[in-house]
Short mmCIF file of C-alpha atoms and ligand atoms in Angstrom, two decimals:
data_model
loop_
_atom_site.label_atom_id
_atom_site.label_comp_id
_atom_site.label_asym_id
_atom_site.label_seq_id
_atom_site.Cartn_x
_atom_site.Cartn_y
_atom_site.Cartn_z
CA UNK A 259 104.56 83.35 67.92
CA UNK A 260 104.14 87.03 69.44
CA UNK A 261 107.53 88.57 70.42
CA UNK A 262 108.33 88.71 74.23
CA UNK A 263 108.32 92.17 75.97
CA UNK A 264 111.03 93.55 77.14
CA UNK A 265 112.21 93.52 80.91
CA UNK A 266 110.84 95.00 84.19
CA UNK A 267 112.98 96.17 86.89
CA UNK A 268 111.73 96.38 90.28
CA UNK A 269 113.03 97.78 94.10
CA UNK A 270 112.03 98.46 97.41
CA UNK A 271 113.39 101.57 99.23
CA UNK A 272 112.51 103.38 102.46
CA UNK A 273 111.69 102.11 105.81
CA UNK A 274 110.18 98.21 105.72
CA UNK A 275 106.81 96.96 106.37
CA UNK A 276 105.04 93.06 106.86
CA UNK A 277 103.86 93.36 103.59
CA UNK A 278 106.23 95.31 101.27
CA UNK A 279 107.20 91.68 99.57
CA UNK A 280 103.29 90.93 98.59
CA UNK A 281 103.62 94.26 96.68
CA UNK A 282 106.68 92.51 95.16
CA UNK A 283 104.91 88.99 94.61
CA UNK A 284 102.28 91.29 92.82
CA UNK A 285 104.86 93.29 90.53
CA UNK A 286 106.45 89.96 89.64
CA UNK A 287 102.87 87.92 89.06
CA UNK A 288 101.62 90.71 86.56
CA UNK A 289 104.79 91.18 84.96
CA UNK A 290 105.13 87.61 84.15
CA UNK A 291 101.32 87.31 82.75
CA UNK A 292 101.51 90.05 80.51
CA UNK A 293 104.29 88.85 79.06
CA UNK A 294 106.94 90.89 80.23
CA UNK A 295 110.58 88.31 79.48
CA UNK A 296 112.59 89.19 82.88
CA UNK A 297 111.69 91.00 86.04
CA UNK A 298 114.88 92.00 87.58
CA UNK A 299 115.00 93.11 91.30
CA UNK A 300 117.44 95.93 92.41
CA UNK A 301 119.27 95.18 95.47
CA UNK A 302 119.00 97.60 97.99
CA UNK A 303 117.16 99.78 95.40
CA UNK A 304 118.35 102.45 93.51
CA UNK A 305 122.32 102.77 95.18
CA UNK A 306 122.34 98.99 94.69
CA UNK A 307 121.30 99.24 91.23
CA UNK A 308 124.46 101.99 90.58
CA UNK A 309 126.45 99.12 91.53
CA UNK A 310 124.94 96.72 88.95
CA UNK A 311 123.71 94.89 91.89
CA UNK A 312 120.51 93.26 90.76
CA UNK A 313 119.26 89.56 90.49
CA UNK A 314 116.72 87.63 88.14
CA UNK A 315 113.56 87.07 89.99
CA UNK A 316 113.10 83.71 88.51
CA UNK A 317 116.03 82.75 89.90
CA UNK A 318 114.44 83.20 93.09
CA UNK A 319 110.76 82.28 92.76
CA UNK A 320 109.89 78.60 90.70
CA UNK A 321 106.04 78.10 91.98
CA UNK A 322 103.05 79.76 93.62
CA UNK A 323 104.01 78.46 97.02
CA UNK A 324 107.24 80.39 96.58
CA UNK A 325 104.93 83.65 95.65
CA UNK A 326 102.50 82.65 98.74
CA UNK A 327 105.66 82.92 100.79
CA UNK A 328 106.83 86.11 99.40
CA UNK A 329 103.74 87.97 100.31
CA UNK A 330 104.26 86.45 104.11
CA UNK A 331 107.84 87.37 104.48
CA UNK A 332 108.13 90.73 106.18
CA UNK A 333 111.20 93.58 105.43
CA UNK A 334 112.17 94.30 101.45
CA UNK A 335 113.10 90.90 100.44
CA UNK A 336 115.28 92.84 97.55
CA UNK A 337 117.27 94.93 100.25
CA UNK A 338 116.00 98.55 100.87
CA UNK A 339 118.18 101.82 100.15
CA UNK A 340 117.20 105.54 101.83
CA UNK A 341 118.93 106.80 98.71
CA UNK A 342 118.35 110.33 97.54
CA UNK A 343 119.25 110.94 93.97
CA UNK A 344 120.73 114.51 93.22
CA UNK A 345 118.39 117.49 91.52
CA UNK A 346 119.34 116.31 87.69
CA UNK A 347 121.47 119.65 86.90
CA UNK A 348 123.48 118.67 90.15
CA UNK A 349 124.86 115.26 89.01
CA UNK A 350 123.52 114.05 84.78
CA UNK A 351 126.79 111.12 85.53
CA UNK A 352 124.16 109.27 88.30
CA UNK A 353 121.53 109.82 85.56
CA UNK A 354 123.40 108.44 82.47
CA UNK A 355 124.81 105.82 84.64
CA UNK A 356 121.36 104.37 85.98
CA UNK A 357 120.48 104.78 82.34
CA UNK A 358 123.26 102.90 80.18
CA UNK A 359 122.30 99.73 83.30
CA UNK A 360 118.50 99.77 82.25
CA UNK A 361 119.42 99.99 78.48
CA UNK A 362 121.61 96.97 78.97
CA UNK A 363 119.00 95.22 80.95
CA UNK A 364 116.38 95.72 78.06
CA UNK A 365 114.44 97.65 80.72
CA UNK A 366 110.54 98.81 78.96
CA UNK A 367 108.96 99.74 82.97
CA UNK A 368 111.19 100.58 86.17
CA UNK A 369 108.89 99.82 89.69
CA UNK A 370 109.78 101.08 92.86
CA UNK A 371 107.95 100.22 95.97
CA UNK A 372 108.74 103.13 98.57
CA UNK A 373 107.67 105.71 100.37
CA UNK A 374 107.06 110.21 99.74
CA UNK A 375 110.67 109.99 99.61
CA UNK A 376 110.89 106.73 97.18
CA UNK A 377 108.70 108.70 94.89
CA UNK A 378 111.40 111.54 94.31
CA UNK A 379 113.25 108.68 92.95
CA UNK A 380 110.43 107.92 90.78
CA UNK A 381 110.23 112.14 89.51
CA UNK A 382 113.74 112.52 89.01
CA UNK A 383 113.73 109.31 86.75
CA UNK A 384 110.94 109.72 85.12
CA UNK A 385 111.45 113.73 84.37
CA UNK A 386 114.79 112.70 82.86
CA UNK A 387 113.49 109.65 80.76
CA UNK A 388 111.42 112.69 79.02
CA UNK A 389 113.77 115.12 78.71
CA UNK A 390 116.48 112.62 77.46
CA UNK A 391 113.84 110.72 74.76
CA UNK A 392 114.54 107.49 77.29
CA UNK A 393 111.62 104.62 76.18
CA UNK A 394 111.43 103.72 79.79
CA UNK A 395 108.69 104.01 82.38
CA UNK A 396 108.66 104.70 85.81
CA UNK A 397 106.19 103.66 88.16
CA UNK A 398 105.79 104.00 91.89
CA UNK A 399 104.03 101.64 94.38
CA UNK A 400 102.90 102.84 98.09
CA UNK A 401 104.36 101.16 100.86
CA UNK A 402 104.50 102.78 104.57
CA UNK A 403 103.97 102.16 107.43
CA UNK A 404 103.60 105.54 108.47
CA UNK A 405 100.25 106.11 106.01
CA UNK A 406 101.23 109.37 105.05
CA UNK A 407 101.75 109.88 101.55
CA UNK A 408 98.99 111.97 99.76
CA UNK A 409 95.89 111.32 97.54
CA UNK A 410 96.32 107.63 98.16
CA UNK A 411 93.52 106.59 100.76
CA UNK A 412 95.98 104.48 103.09
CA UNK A 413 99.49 103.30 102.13
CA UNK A 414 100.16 99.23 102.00
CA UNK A 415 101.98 98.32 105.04
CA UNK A 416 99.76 100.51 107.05
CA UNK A 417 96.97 98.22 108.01
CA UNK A 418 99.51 95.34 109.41
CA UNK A 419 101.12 97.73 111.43
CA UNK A 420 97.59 99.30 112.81
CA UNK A 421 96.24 95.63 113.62
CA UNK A 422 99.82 94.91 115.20
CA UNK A 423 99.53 98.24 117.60
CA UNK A 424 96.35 97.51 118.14
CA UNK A 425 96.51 93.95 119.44
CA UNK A 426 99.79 94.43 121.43
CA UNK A 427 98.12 97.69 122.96
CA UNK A 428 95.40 95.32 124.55
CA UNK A 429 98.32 92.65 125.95
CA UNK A 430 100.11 95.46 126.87
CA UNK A 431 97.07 96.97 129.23
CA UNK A 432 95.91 93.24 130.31
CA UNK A 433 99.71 93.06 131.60
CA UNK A 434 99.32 95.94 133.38
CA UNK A 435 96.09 95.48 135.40
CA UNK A 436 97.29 92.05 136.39
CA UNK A 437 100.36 93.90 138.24
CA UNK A 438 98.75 97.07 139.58
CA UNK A 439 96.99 95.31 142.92
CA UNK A 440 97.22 98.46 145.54
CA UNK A 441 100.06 99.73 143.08
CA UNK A 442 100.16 102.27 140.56
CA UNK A 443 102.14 102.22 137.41
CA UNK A 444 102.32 104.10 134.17
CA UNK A 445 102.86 102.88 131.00
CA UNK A 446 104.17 104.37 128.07
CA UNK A 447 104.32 102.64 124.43
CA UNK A 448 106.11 104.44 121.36
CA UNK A 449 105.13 103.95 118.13
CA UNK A 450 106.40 104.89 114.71
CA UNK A 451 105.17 107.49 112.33
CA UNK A 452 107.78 110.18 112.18
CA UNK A 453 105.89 113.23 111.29
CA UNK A 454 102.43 111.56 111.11
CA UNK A 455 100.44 110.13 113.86
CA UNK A 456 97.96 107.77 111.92
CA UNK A 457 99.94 104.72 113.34
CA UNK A 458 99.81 105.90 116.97
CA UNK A 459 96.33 106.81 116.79
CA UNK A 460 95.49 103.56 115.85
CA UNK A 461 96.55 102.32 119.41
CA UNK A 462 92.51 103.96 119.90
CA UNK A 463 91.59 100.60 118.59
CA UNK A 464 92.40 98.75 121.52
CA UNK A 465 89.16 99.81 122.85
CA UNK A 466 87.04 97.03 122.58
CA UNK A 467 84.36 95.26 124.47
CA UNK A 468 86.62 93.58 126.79
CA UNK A 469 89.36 96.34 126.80
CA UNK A 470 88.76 99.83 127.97
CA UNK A 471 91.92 100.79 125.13
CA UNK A 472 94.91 103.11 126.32
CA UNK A 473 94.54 106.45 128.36
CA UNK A 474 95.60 109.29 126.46
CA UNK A 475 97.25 109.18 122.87
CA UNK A 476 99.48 111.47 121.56
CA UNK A 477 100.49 112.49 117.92
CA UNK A 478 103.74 114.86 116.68
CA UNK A 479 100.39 117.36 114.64
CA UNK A 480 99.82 118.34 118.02
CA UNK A 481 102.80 120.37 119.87
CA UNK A 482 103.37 118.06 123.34
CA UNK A 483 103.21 120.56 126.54
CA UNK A 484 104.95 118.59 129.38
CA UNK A 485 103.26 120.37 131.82
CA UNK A 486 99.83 119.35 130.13
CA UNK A 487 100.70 115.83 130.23
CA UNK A 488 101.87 115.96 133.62
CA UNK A 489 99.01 117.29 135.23
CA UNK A 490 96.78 114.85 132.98
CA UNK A 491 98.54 111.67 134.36
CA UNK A 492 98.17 112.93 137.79
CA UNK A 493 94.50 113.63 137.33
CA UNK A 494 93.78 110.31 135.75
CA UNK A 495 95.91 108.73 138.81
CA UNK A 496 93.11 110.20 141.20
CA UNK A 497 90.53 107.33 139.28
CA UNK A 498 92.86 104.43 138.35
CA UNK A 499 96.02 102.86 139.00
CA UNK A 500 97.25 101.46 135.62
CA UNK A 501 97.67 104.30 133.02
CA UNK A 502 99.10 103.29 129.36
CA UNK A 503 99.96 105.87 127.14
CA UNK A 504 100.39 105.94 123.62
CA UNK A 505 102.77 108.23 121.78
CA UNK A 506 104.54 108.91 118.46
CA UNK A 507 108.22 108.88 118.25
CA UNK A 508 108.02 112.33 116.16
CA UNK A 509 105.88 114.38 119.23
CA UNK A 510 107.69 117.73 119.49
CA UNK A 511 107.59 120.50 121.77
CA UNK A 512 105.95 123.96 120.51
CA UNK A 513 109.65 124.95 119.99
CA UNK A 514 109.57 122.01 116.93
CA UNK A 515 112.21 119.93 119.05
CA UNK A 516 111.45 116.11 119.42
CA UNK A 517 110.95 115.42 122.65
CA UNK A 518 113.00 112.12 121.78
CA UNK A 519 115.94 114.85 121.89
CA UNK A 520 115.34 115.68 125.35
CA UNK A 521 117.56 112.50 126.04
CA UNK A 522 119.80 112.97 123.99
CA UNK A 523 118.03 111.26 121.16
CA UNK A 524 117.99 112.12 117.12
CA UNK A 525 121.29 112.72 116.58
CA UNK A 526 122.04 110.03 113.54
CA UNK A 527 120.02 112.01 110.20
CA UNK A 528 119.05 110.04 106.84
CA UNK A 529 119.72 111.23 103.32
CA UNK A 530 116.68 112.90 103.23
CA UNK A 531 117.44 115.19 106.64
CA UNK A 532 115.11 112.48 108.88
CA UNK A 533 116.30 112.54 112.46
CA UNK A 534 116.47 109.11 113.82
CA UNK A 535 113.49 109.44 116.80
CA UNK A 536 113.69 106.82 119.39
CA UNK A 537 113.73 107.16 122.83
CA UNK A 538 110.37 108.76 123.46
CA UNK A 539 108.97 106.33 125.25
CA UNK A 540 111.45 105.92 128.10
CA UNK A 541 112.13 109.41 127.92
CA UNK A 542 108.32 110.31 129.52
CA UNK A 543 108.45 107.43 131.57
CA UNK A 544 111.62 108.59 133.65
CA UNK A 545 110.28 111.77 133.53
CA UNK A 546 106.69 110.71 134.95
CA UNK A 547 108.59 108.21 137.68
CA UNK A 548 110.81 111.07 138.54
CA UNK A 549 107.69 113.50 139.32
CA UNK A 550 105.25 111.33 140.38
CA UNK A 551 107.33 108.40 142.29
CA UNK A 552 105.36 105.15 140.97
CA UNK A 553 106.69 102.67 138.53
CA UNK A 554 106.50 103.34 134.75
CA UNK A 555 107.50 101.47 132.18
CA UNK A 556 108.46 102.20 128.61
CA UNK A 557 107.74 99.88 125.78
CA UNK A 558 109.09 101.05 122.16
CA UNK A 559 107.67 99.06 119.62
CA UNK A 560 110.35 99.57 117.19
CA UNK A 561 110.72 97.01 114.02
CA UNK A 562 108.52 94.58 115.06
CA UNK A 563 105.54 97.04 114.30
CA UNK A 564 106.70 96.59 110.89
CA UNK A 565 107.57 93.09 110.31
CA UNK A 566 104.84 91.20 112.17
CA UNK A 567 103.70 89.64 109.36
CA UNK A 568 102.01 86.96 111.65
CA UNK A 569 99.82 89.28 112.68
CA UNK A 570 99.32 91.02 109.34
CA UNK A 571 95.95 91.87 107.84
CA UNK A 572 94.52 90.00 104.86
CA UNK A 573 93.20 93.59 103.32
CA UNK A 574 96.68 94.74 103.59
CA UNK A 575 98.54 92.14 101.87
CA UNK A 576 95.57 91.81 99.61
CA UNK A 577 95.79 95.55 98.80
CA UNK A 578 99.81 95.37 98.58
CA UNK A 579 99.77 92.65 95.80
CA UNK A 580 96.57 94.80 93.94
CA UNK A 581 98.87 98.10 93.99
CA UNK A 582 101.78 96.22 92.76
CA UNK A 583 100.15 94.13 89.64
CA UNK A 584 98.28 97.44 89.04
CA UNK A 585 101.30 99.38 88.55
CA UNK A 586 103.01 96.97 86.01
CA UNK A 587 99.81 97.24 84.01
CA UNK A 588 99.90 101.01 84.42
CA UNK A 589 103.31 100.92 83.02
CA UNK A 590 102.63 98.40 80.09
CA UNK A 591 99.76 100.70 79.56
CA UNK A 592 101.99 103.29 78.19
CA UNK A 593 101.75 105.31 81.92
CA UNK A 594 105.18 107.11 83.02
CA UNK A 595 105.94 109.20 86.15
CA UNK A 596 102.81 108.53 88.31
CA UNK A 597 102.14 106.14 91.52
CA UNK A 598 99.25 103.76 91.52
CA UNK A 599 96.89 104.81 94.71
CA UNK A 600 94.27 102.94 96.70
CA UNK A 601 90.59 104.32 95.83
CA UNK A 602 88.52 103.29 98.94
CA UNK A 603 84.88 102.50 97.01
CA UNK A 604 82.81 101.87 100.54
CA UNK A 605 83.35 100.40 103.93
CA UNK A 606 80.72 98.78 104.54
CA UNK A 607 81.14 96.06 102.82
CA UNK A 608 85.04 97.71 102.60
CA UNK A 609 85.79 97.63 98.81
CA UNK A 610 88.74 99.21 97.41
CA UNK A 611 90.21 99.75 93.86
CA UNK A 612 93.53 101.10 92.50
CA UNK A 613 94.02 104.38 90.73
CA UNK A 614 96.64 106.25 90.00
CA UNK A 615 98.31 109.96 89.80
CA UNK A 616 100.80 112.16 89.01
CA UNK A 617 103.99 111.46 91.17
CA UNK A 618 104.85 115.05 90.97
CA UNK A 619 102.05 115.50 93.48
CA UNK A 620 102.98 112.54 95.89
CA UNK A 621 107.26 113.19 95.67
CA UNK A 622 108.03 114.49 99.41
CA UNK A 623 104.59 115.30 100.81
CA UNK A 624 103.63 114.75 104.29
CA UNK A 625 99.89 113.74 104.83
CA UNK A 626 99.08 114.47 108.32
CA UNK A 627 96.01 113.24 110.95
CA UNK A 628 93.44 115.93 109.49
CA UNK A 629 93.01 118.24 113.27
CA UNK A 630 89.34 117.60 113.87
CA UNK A 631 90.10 113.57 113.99
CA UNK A 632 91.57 114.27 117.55
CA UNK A 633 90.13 115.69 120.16
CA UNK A 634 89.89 119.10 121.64
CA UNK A 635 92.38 118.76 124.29
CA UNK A 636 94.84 116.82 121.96
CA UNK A 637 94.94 113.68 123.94
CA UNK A 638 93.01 111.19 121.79
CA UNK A 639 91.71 110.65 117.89
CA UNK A 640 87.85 110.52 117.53
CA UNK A 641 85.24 108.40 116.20
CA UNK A 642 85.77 109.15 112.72
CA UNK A 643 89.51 108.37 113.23
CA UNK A 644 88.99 105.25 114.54
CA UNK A 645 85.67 104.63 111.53
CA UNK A 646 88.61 104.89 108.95
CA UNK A 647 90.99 102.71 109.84
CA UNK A 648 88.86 99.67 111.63
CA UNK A 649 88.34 98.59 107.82
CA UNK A 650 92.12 98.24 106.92
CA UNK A 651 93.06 95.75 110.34
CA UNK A 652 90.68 93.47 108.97
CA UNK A 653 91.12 89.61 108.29
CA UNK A 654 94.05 87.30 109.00
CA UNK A 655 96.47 85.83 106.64
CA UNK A 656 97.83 82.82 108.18
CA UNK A 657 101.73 82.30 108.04
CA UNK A 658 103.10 78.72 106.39
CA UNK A 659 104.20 77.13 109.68
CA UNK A 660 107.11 75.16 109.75
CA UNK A 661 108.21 73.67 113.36
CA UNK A 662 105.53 76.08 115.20
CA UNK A 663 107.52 78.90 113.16
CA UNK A 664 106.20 81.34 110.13
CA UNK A 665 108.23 80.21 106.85
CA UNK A 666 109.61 83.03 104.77
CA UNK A 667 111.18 83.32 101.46
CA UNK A 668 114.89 84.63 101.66
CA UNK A 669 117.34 85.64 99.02
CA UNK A 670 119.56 82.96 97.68
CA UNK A 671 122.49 84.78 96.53
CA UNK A 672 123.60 81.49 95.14
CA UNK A 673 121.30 81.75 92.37
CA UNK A 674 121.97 84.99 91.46
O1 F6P B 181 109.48 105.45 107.12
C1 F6P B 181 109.00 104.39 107.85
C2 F6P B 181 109.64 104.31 109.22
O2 F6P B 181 109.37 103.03 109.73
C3 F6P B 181 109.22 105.42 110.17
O3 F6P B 181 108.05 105.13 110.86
C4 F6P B 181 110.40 105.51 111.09
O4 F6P B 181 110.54 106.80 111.66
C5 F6P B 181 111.54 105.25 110.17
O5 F6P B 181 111.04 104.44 109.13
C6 F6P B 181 112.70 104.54 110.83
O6 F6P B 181 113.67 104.35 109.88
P1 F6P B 181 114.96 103.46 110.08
O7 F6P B 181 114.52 102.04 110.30
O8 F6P B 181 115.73 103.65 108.83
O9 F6P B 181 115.63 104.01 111.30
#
């Protein structure tokens, strides 16, 4: 009989999305068909894992159902972390530590689902494995919401989030109408992203047959003049009464403040120096019922843009259990320090296929709404915006409904 492998660890780090568990159900699928003896999950990723706090996935999942639910339960089923490990020459202790854990655990490939910032994780490791002669691989697998980490087409979790913007965009401008008889009212919807707009330009694909989509869309690439958007609302209040808006949490004034900080906003910062933005939103619409007198609302979109999984799209969790299976083959391959990517082969029919690169290139970068995929003025994304994401909103992937409500899978700490 042919020996087992060793053991996989996996985790799940950065901000959430609906599908960040069906990159977890794919880790855990793979790992178990090739051959792999344990998959262990982190909890709460790496600063969990410093704590010997992990658990034995098979503890957790005994049949397919239990995988079907995983890829329909939305937020990191493991626990998340925004955990930033120190430059190696700052801190070898962390290092050795995290290393003595995975030599106990029999660990042969180390996953970690995350973010630009998850991937540093994934570099530091994997730099030190070499340096040190460690046997073990390290792997990273996309997951944002936000879409922007670099030479990956779109990031898992990205999709969902678009068809969820989209879709609530149109309720939120049906609403609207229905109240604006001889009235007029603004409003204006925040949407995540941080430092990329890709998820509030996606609002664009409201605009539909029946829906004329929102009014004027604005991402942080573009320095926000409050002037300019003043004197844009007024002029589209000369035509119609019901204006909806759609703007990132991270727009900033040419001065590189958010405007979120205008009300006193930002103030709590992450590991990684990432202001908390919220408060956008209702800081434009006091500011627009203030100078222009009519009602406004503001509508901030918060978490539930990334843990609708009811409304989640089938090529997103699709692609999310692809990149994850890919990137335990990767590693069993022999591959170490690189993140498996999404290759888009055509989109019409949309085909994609997973590659991979060098995390060195991915750790920390930014990728931003290219400029010529908004428009001149800075109000609105353009065709080919809108040509490039249509493909990843599509399909449905119906929830297991128990009592009219989606079933998830939860943690049983029990069986730990
Ligand atoms: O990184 C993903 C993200 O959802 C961003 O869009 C958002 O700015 C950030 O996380 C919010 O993070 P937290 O939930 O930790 O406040």
């Amino acid at each position: 009989m042919a020996s087992k492998k060793r053991n996989v660890i996996v985790g799940q780090s950065g901000g959430p999305t609906s599908v960040i568990n069906s990159s977890l159900a794919g880790v855990y699928k793979n790992a178990i068909e090739r051959g792999f003896d344990k998959v262990y999950g982190m909890l709460h990723g790496v600063q969990g894992l410093l704590d010997e706090q992990y658990v034995d996935m098979s503890t957790q999942i005994h049949s397919d159902l239990d995988i079907e639910l995983l890829k329909r339960t939305p937020s990191a089923f493991l626990g998340s972390c925004r955990y930033k490990l120190p430059e190696i020459h700052e801190n070898m202790e962390i290092y050795d530590r995290i290393f003595e854990i995975l030599d106990k655990l029999e660990i042969d490939s180390f996953i970690y689902i995350g973010g630009n910032d998850s991937m540093d994780t994934i570099r530091k490791l994997s730099d030190y494995a070499i340096v040190k002669g460690h046997k073990q691989k390290f792997l990273g697998v996309p997951k944002t919401i936000d879409n922007d980490l670099a030479l990956t087409d779109h990031t898992p979790g990205f999709g969902s989030a678009a068809k969820y913007i989209a879709a609530s965009t149109k309720e939120v401008i049906r609403d609207a109408l229905g109240l604006t008889y001889k009235k007029e009212m603004i409003t204006v919807m925040e949407i995540m992203g941080r430092n990329a707009g890709w998820l509030t330009g996606a609002a664009a694909l409201a605009k539909t047959e029946e829906c004329e989509g929102p009014d004027l869309i604005y991402l942080p690439e573009i320095a926000f003049d409050v002037d300019d958007f003043l004197a844009k609302v007024k002029e589209l209040l000369q035509k119609k009464s019901s204006i909806v808006i759609a703007v990132s949490e991270g727009i900033k004034l040419a001065d590189g403040r958010y405007v979120c900080e205008l009300s006193g906003g930002g103030d709590y910062v992450d590991a990684f120096g990432h202001k908390q933005l919220q408060g956008t939103a209702a800081y434009l619409a006091g500011f627009l019922g203030a100078e222009i007198g009519c009602k406004t609302r503001s509508v901030e979109f918060s978490t539930l843009q990334r843990s609708a999984s009811h409304m989640a799209s089938r090529v997103d969790i699709e692609e999310a259990f692809m990149v994850g299976g890919a990137a335990v083959k990767a590693a069993d391959e022999g591959y170490n320090g690189n993140m498996v990517v999404i290759d888009r082969v055509s989109d019409d029919p949309y085909m994609s296929s997973a590659g991979i690169y060098d995390v060195h290139r991915i750790a920390n970068e930014e990728k931003l709404v290219p400029r010529e995929w908004v428009n001149k003025e800075g109000n609105y994304v353009t065709k080919d915006f809108i040509d490039y994401v249509k493909p990843l909103i599509q399909g449905d992937y119906q929830p297991i409904m128990v009592n009219g409500l989606p079933r998830h899978l939860v943690l049983d700490m029990k069986k730990k």
